[in-house]
mmCIF file with all atom_site columns, C-alpha atoms in Angstrom:
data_model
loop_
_atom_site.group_PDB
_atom_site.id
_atom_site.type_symbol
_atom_site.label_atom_id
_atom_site.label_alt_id
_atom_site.label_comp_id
_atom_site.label_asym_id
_atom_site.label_entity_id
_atom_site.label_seq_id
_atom_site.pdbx_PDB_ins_code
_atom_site.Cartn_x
_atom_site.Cartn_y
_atom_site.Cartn_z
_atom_site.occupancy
_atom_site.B_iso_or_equiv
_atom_site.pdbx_formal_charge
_atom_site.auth_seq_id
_atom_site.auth_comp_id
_atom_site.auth_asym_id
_atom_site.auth_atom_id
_atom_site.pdbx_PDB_model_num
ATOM 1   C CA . UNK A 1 1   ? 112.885 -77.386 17.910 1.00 58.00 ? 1   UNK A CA 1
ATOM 2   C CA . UNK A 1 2   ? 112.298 -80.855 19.075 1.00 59.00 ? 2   UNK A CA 1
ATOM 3   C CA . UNK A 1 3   ? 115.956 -80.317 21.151 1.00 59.00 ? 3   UNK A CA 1
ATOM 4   C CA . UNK A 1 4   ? 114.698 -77.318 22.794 1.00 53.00 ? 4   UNK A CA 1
ATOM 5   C CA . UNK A 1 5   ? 111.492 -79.261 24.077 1.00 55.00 ? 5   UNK A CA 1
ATOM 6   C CA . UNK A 1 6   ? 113.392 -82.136 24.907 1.00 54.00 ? 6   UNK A CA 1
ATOM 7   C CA . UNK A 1 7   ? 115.925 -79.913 26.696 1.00 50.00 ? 7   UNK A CA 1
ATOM 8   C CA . UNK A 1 8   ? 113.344 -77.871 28.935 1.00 48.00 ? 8   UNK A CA 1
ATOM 9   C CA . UNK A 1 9   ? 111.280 -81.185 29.610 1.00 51.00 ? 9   UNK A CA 1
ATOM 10  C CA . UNK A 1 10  ? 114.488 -82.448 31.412 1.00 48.00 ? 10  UNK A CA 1
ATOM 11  C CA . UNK A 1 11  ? 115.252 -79.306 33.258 1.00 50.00 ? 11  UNK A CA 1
ATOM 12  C CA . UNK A 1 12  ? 111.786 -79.476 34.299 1.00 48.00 ? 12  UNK A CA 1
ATOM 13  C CA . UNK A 1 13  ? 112.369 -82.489 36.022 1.00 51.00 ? 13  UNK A CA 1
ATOM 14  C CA . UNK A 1 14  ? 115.244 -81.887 37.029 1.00 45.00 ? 14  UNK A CA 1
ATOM 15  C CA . UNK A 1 15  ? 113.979 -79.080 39.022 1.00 47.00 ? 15  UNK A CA 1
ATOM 16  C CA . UNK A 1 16  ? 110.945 -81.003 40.218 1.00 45.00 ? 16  UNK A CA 1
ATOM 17  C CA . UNK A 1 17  ? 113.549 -83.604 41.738 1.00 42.00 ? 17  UNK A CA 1
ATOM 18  C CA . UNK A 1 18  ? 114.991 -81.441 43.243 1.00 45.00 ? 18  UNK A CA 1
ATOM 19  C CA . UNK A 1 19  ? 112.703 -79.213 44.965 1.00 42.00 ? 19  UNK A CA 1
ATOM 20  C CA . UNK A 1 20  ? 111.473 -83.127 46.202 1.00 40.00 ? 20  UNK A CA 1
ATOM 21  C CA . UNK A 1 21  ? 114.842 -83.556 47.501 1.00 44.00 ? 21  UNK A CA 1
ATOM 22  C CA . UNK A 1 22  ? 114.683 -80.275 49.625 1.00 46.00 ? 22  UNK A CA 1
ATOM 23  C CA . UNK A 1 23  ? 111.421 -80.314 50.862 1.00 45.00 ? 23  UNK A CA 1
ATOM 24  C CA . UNK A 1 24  ? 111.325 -83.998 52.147 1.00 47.00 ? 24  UNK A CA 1
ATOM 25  C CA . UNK A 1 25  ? 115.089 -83.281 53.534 1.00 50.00 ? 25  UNK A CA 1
ATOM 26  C CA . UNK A 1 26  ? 113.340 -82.012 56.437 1.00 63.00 ? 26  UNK A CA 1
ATOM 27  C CA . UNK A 1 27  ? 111.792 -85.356 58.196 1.00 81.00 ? 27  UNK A CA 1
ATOM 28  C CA . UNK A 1 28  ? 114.696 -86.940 60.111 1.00 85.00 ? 28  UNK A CA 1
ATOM 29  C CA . UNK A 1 29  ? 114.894 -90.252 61.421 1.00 89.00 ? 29  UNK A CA 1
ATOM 30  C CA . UNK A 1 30  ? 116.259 -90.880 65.066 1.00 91.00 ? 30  UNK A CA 1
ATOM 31  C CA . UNK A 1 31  ? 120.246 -90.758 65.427 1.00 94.00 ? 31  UNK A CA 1
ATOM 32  C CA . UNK A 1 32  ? 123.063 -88.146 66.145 1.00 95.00 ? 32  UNK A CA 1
ATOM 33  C CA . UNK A 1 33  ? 122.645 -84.805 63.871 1.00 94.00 ? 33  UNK A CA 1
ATOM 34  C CA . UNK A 1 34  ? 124.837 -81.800 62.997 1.00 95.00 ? 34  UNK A CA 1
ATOM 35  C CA . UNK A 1 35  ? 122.689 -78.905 62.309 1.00 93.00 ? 35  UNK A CA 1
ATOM 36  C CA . UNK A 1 36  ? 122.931 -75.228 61.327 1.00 93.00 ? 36  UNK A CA 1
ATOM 37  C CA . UNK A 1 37  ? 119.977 -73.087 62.302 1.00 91.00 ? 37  UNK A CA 1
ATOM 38  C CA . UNK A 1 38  ? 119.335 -70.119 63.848 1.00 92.00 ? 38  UNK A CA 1
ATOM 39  C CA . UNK A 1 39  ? 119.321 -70.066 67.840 1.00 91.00 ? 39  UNK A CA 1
ATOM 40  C CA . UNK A 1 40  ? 116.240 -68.245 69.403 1.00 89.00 ? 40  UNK A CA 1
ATOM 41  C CA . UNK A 1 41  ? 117.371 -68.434 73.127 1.00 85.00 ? 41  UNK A CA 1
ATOM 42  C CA . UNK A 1 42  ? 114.197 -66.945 74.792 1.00 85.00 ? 42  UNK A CA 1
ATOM 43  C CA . UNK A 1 43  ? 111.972 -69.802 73.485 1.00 87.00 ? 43  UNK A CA 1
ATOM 44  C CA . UNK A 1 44  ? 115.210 -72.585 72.999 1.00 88.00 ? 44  UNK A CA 1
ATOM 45  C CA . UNK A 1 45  ? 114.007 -73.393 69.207 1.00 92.00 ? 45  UNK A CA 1
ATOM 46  C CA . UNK A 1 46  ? 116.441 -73.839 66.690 1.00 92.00 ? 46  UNK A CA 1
ATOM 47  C CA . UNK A 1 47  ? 115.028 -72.432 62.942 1.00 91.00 ? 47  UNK A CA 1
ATOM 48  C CA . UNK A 1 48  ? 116.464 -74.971 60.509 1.00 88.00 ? 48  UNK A CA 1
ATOM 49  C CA . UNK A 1 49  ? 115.722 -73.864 57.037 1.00 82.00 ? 49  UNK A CA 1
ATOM 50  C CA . UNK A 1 50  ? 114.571 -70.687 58.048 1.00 79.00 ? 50  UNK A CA 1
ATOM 51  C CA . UNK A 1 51  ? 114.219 -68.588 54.920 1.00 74.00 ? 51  UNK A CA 1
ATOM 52  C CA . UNK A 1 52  ? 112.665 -71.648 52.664 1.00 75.00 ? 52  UNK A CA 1
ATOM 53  C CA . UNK A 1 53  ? 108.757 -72.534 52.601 1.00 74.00 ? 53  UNK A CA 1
ATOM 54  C CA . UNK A 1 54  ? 109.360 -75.460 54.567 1.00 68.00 ? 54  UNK A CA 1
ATOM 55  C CA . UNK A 1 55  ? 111.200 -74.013 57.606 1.00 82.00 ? 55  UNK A CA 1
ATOM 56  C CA . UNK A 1 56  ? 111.508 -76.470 60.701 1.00 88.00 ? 56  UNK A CA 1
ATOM 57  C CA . UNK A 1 57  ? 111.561 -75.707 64.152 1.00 91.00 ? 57  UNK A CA 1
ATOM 58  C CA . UNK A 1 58  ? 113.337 -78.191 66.423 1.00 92.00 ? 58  UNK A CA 1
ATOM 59  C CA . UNK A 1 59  ? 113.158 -77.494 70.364 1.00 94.00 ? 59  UNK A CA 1
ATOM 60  C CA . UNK A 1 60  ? 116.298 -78.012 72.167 1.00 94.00 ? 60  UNK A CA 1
ATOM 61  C CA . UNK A 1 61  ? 116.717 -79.531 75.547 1.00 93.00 ? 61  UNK A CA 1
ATOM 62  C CA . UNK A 1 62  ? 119.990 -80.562 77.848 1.00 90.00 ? 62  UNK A CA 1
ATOM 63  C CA . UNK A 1 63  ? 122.111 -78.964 80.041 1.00 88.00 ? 63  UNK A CA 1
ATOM 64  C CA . UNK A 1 64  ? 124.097 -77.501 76.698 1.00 87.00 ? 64  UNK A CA 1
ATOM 65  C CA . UNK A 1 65  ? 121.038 -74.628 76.004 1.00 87.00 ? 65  UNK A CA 1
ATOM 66  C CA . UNK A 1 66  ? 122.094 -73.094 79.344 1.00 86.00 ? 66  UNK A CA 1
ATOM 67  C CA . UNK A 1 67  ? 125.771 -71.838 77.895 1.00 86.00 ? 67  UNK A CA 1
ATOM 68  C CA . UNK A 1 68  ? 126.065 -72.651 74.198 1.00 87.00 ? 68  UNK A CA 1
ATOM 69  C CA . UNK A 1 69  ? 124.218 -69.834 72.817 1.00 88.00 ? 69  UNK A CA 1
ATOM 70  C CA . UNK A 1 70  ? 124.488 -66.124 72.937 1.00 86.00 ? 70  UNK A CA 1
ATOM 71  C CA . UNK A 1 71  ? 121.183 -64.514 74.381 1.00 82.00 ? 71  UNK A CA 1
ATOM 72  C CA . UNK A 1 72  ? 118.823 -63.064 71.377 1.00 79.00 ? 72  UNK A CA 1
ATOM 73  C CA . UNK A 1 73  ? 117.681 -64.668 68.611 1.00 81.00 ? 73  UNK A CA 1
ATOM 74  C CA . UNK A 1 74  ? 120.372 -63.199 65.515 1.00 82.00 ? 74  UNK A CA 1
ATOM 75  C CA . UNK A 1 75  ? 122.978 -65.874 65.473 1.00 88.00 ? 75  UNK A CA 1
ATOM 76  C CA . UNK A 1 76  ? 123.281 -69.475 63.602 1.00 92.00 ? 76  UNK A CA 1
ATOM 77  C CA . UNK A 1 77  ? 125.330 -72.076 64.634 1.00 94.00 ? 77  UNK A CA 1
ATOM 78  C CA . UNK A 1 78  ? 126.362 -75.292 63.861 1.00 94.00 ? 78  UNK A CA 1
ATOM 79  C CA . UNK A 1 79  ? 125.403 -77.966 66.618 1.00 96.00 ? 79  UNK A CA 1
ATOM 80  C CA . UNK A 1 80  ? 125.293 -81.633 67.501 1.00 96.00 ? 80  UNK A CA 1
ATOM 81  C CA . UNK A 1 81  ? 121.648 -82.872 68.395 1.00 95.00 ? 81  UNK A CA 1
ATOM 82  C CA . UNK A 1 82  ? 120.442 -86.357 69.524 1.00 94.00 ? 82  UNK A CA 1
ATOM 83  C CA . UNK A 1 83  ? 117.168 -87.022 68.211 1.00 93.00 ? 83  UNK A CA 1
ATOM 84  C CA . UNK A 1 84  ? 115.060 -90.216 69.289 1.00 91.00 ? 84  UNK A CA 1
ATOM 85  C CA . UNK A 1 85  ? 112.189 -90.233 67.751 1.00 89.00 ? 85  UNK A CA 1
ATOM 86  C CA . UNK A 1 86  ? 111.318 -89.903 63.861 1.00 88.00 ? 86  UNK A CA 1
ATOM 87  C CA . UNK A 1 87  ? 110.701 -85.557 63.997 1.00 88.00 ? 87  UNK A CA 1
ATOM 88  C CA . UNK A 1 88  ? 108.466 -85.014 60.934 1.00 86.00 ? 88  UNK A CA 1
ATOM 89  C CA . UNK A 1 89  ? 109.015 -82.121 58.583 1.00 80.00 ? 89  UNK A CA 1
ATOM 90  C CA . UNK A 1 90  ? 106.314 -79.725 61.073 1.00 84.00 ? 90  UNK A CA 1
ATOM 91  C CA . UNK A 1 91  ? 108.869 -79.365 63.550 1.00 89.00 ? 91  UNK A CA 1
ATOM 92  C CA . UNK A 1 92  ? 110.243 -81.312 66.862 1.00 91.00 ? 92  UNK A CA 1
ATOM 93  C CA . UNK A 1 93  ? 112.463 -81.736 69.966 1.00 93.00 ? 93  UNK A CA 1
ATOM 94  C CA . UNK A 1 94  ? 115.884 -83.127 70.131 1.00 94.00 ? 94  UNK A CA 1
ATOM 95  C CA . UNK A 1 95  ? 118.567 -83.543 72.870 1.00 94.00 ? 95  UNK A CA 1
ATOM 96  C CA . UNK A 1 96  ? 121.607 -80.625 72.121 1.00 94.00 ? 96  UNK A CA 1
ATOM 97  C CA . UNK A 1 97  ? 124.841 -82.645 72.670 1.00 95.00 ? 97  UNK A CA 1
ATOM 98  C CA . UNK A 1 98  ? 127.168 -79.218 71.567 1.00 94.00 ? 98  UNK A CA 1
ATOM 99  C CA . UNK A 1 99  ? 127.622 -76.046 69.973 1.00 94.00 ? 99  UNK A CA 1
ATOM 100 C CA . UNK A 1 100 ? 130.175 -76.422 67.572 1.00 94.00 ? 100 UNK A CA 1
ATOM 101 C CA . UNK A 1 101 ? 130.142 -72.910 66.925 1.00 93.00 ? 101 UNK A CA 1
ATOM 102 C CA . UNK A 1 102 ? 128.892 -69.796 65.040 1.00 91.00 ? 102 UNK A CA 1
ATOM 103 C CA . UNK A 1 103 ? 128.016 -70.559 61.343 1.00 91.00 ? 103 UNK A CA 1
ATOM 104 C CA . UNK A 1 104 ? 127.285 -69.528 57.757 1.00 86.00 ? 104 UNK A CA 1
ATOM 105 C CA . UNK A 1 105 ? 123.735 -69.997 56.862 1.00 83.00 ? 105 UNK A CA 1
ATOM 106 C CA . UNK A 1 106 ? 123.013 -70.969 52.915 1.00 82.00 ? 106 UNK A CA 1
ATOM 107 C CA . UNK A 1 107 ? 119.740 -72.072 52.234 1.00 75.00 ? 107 UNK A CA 1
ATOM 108 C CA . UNK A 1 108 ? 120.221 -73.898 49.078 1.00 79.00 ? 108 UNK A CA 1
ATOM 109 C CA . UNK A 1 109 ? 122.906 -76.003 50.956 1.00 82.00 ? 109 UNK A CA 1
ATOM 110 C CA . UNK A 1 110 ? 122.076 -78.798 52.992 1.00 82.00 ? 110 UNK A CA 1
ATOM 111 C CA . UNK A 1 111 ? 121.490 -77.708 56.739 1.00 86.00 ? 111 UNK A CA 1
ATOM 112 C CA . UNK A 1 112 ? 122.079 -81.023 58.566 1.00 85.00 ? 112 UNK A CA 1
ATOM 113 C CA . UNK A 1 113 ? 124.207 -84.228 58.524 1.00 90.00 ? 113 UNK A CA 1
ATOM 114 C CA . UNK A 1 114 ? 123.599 -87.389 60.334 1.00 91.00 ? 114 UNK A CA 1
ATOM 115 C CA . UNK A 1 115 ? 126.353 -88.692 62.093 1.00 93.00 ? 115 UNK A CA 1
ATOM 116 C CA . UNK A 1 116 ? 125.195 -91.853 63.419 1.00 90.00 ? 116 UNK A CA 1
ATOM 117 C CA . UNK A 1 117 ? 122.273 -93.948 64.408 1.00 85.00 ? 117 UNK A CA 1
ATOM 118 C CA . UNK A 1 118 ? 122.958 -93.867 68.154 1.00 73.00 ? 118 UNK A CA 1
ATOM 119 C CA . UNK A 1 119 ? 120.315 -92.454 70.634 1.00 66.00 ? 119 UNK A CA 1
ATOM 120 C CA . UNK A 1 120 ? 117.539 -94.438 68.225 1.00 72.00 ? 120 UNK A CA 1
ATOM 121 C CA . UNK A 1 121 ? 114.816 -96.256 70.688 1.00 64.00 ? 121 UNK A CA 1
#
């Protein structure tokens, strides 16, 4: 009995660790990102996270908005984003460097990778 306590203490905290995980992976630092998210052309926000509790919008500026996405708002893709300034976990703008393409959205997998520190002020 003691072994089945034991047992669902640490898969307690194992979940609580990683629900932490997830829900602070959202605040990113300044530096070069990949990203998947879903495109919403009319409004040029990127949904990272979209289907979670802690979705994050990030607003997309640069020449690369104009022809990277396909009008509507249906389609994720994987891009490269510039971000300069610390964008907390409520949402933020970064600089779109590429579309990489069309991608798979999984929401228990990590949406973003940084790349680099460049582009930090």
């Amino acid at each position: 009995m003691a072994a089945k306590i034991r047992f669902f203490s640490l898969t307690l905290i194992l979940l609580n660790l990683f629900s932490f995980k997830l829900a602070s992976a959202f605040e990113l630092e300044c530096g070069v990102y990949e990203i998947i998210g879903r495109y919403d052309s009319e409004n040029q926000i990127l949904w990272v996270y979209e289907s979670t509790n802690a979705r994050m919008p990030l607003s997309l500026f640069g020449k690369a908005t104009l022809t990277g996405f396909l009008p509507g708002s249906t389609n994720h893709y994987r891009v490269k984003v510039a971000v300069n300034k610390k964008i907390p976990n409520r949402g933020g703008s970064a600089k779109l460097l590429e579309v990489i393409g069309i991608a798979q959205y999984h929401p228990k997998e990590l949406q973003f990778k940084k790349l680099s520190a460049a582009h930090c002020r």
